[in-house]
Coordinates of C-alpha atoms and ligand atoms in Angstrom, one line a residue:
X21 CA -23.9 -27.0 65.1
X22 CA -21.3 -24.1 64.1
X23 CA -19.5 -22.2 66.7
X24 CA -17.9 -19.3 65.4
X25 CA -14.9 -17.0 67.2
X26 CA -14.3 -13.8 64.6
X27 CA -11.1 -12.4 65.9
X28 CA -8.3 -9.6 64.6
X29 CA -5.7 -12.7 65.4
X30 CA -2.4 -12.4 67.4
X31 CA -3.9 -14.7 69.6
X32 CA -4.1 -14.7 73.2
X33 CA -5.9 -16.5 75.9
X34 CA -8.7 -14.5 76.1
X35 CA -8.9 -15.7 72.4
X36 CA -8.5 -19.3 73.5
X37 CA -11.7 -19.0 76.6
X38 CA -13.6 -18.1 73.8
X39 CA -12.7 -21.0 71.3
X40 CA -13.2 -23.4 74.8
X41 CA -16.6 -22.0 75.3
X42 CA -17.5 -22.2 71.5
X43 CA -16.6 -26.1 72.1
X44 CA -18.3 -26.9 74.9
X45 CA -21.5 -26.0 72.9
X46 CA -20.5 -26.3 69.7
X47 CA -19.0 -28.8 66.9
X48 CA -17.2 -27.9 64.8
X49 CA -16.0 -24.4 65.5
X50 CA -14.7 -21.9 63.0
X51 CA -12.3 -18.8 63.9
X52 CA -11.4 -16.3 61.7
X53 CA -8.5 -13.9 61.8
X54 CA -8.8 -10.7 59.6
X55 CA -7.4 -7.5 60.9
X56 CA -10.3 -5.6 59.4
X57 CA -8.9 -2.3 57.8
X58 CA -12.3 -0.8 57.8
X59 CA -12.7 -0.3 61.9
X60 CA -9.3 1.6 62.4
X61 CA -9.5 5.7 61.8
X62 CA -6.7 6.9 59.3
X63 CA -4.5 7.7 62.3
X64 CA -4.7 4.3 64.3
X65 CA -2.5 1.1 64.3
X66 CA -3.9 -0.5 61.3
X67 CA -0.2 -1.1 59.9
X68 CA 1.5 -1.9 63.2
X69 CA -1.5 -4.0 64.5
X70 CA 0.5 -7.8 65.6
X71 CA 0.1 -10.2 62.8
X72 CA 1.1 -13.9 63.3
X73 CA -1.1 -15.7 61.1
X74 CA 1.5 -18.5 61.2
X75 CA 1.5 -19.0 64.9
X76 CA -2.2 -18.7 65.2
X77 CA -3.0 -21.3 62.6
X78 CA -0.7 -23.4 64.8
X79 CA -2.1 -22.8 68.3
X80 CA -5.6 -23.4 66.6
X81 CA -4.9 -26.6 65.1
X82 CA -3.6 -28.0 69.0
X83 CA -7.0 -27.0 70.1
X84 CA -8.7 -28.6 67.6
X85 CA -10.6 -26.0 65.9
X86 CA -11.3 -27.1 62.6
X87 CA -12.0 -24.4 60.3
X88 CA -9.8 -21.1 60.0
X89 CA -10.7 -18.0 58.0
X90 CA -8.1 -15.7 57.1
X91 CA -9.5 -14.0 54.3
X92 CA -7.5 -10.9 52.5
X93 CA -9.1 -7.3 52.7
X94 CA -9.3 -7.5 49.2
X95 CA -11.4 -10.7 49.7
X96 CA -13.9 -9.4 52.1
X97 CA -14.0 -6.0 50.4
X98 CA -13.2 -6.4 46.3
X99 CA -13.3 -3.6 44.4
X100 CA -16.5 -1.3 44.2
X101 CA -17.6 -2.8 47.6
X102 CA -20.0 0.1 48.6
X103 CA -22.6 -0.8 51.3
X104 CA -22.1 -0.3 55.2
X105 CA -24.1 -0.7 58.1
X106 CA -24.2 1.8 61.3
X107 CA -25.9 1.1 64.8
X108 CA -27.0 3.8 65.5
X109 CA -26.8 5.4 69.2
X110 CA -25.2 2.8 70.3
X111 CA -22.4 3.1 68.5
X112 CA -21.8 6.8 68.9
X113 CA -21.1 6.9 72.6
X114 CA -17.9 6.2 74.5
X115 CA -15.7 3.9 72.0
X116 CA -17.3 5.8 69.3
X117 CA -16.9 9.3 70.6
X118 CA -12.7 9.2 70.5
X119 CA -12.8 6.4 67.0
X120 CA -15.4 8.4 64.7
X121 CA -16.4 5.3 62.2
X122 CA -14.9 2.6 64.1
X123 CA -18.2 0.9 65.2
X124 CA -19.2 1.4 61.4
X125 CA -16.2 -0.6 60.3
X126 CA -16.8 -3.1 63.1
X127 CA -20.6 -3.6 62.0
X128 CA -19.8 -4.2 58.5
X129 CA -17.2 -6.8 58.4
X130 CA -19.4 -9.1 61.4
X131 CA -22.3 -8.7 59.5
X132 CA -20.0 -10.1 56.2
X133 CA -18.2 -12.6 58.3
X134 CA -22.1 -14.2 60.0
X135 CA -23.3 -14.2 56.1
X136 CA -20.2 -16.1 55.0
X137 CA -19.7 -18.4 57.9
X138 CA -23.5 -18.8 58.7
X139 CA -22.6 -19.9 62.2
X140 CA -25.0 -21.1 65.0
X141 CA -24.0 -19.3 67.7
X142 CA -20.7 -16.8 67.8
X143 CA -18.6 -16.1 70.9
X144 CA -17.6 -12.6 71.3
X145 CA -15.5 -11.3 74.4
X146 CA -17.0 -9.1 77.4
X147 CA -13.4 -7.2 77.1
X148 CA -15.3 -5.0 74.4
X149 CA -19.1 -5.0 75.7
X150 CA -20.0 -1.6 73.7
X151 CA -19.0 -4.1 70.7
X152 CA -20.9 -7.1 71.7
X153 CA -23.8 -4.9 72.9
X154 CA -23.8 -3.4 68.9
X155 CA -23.3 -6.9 67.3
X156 CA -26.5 -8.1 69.6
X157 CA -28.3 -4.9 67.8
X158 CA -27.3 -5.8 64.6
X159 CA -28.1 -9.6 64.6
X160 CA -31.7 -8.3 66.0
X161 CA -32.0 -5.8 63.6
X162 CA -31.2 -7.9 60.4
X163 CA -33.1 -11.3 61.6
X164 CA -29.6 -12.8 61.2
X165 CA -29.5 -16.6 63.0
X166 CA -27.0 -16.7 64.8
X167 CA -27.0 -16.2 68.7
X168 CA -24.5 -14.0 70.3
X169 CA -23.1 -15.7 73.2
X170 CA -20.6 -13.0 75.3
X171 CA -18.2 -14.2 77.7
X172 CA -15.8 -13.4 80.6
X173 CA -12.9 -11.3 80.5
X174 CA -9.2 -13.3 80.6
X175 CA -7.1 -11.3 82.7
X176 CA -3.1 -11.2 83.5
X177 CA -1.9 -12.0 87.0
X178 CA -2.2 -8.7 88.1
X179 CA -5.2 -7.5 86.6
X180 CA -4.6 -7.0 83.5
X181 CA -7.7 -7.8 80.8
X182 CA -5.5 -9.6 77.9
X183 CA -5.1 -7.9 74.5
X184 CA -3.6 -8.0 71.4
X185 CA -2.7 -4.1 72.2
X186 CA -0.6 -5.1 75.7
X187 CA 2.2 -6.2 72.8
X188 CA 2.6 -2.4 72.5
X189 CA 3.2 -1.6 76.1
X190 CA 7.3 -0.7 77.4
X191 CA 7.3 -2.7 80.4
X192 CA 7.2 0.9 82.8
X193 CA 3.4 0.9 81.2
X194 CA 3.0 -2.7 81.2
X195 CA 3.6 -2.4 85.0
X196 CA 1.2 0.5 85.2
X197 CA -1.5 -0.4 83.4
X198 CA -2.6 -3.0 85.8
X199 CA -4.2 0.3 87.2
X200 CA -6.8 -0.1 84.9
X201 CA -8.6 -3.2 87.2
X202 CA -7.3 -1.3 90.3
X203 CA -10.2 1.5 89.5
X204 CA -12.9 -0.9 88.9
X205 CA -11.9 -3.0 92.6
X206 CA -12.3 0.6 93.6
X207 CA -15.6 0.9 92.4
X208 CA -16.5 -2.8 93.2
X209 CA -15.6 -1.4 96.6
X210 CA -17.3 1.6 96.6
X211 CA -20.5 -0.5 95.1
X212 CA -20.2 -2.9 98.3
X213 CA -20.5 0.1 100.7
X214 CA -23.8 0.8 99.1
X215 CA -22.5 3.9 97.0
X216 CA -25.3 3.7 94.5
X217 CA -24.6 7.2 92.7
X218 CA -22.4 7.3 89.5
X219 CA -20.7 10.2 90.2
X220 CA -19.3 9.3 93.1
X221 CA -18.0 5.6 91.2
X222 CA -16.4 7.5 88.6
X223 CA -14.8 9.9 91.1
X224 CA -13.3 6.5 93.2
X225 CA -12.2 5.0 90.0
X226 CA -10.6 8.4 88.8
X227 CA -8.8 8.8 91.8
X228 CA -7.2 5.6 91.4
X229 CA -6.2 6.3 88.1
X230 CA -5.1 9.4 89.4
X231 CA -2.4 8.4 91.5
X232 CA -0.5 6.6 88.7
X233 CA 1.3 9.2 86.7
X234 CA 1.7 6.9 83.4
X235 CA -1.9 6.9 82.5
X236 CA -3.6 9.4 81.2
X237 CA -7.8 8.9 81.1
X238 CA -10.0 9.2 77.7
X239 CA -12.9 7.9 79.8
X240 CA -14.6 7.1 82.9
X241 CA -18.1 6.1 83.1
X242 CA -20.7 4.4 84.2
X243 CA -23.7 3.4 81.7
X244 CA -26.9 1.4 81.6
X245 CA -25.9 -2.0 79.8
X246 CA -29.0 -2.1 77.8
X247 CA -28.4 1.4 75.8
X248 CA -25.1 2.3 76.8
X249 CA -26.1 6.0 78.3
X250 CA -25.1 7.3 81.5
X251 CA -27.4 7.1 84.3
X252 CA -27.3 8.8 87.3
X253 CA -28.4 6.2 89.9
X254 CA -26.9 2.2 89.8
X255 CA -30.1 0.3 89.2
X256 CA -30.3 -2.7 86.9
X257 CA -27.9 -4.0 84.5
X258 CA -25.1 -1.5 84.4
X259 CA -21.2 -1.4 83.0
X260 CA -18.2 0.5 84.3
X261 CA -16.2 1.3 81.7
X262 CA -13.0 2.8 81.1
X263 CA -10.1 3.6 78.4
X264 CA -6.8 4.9 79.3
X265 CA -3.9 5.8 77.5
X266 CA -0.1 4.9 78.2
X267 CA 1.8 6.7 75.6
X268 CA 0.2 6.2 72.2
X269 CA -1.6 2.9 73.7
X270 CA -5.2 3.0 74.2
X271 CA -6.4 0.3 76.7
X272 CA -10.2 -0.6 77.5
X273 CA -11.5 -2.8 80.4
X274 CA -14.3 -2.8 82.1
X275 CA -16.6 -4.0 85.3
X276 CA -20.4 -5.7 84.7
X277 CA -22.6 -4.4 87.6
X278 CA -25.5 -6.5 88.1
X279 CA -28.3 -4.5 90.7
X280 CA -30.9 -5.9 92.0
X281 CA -33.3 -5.2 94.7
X282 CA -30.7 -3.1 95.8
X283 CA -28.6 -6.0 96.2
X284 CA -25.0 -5.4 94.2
X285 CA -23.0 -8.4 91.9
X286 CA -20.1 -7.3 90.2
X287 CA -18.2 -9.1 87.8
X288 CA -14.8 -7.5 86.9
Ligands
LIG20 P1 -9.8 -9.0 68.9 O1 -9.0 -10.1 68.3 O2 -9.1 -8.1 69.8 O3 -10.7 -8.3 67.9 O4 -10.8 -9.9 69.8 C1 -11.6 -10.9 69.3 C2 -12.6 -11.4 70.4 O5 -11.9 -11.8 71.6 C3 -13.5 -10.2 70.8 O6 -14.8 -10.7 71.0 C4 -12.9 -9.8 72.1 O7 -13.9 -9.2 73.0 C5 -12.4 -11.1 72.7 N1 -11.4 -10.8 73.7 C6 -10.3 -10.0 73.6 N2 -9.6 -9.9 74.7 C7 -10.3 -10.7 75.6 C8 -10.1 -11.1 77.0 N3 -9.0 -10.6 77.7 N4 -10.9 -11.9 77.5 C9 -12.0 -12.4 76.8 N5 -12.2 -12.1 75.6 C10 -11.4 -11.3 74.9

């Protein structure tokens, strides 16, 4: 049974949980690298985006992956290619809002990358739940096979949810952007008191965020995980989500928040 890991490469070992998890269920497994110039807006870091296909093939051969697909843009997207795909609703909100397209982009090459690879299940990180959340939508809506399997978030020492993106980081923003995790144990906290009002999470994770003059907040919210709209109350399955800029780097992380019977699990 195929176990498939798409990936934009420059591995990393929230990469590597995923390829472990793919092989405890899975044999073989299959990753693929392709920075996919379809998801990044004309302004973003398509060109600077890390690229070390050399040291990735590497790395993947000592775990024992045994297929790697690095296809070429022009490979995945010859001339005249014309057809897209869009999620709608979900893929307008949050990460869509501030990258107009990006979700588009995203939707198109996975849907190209399950048709080639045909996998049985795929492994897709909780670092970008709005993504996993749209692939989920998009294997429903196409009858496509494979099951989407989403797993934890790899963090740094201090917090920090790994990512291809931290590369970009001075080490004065590096240092700060463990903030980040610091507003969603705020919230965690806030959740364990009983604070079951949105507002008044986003306020305790703002305030955090607040206090650290480096970063400078594109959002803060709290959203149903099902549809990814705000709700007013914490019921259910929810996510706190955030994306905060140091300089010109945008960073995402987020908390799962798991209510029931008024009892609160958080996963961070
Ligand atoms: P990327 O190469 O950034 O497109 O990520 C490829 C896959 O790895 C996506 O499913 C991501 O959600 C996942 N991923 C990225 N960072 C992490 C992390 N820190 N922990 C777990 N999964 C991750």
């Amino acid at each position: 049974m195929l176990g498939f890991v798409p990936t934009m490469g420059a591995l990393h070992a929230g990469h590597v949980s995923l390829v472990h998890a793919a092989q405890r269920d899975c044999s073989p497994v299959a990753v693929s690298i392709f920075v996919n110039p379809k998801q990044f807006g004309p302004a973003e870091d398509f060109e600077r985006y890390p690229r070390a296909l050399e040291a990735d093939s590497q790395l993947l051969e000592s775990l024992g992956v045994e297929y790697l697909f690095a296809p070429e843009a022009a490979e995945i997207y010859p001339p005249g290619f014309s057809s897209y795909v869009e999620v709608e609703g979900l893929s307008s909100r949050l990460e869509g809002r501030t990258r107009p397209g990006h979700f588009r982009g995203v939707a198109t090459a996975v849907l190209k990358l399950l048709e080639i690879v045909q996998p049985w299940r795929a492994y897709l990180g909780r670092k970008d739940a709005q993504q996993a959340r749209i692939i989920q939508q998009l294997v429903r809506d196409f009858h496509l096979d494979a099951e989407i399997q989403v797993c934890p978030i790899v963090r740094e020492s201090d917090g920090l949810a790994l990512s291809s993106r931290n590369a970009y980081l001075n080490p004065e923003d590096r240092h700060a952007a463990a903030v980040l995790c610091r507003a969603l144990g705020a919230a965690r906290e806030a959740l364990a008191r009983g604070e079951r009002s949105s507002a008044n999470v986003v306020a305790a994770m703002r305030e955090v965020i607040r206090r650290e003059p480096r970063a400078a907040t594109d959002y803060v919210e709290v959203v149903r995980a099902d549809t990814f709209e705000p709700t007013d109350r914490i019921r259910g399955s929810c996510y706190a989500l955030l994306a905060v800029f140091f300089g010109a780097t945008r960073l995402l992380d987020n908390l799962l928040i798991e209510e029931k019977d008024g009892e609160v699990r958080c996963e961070l």
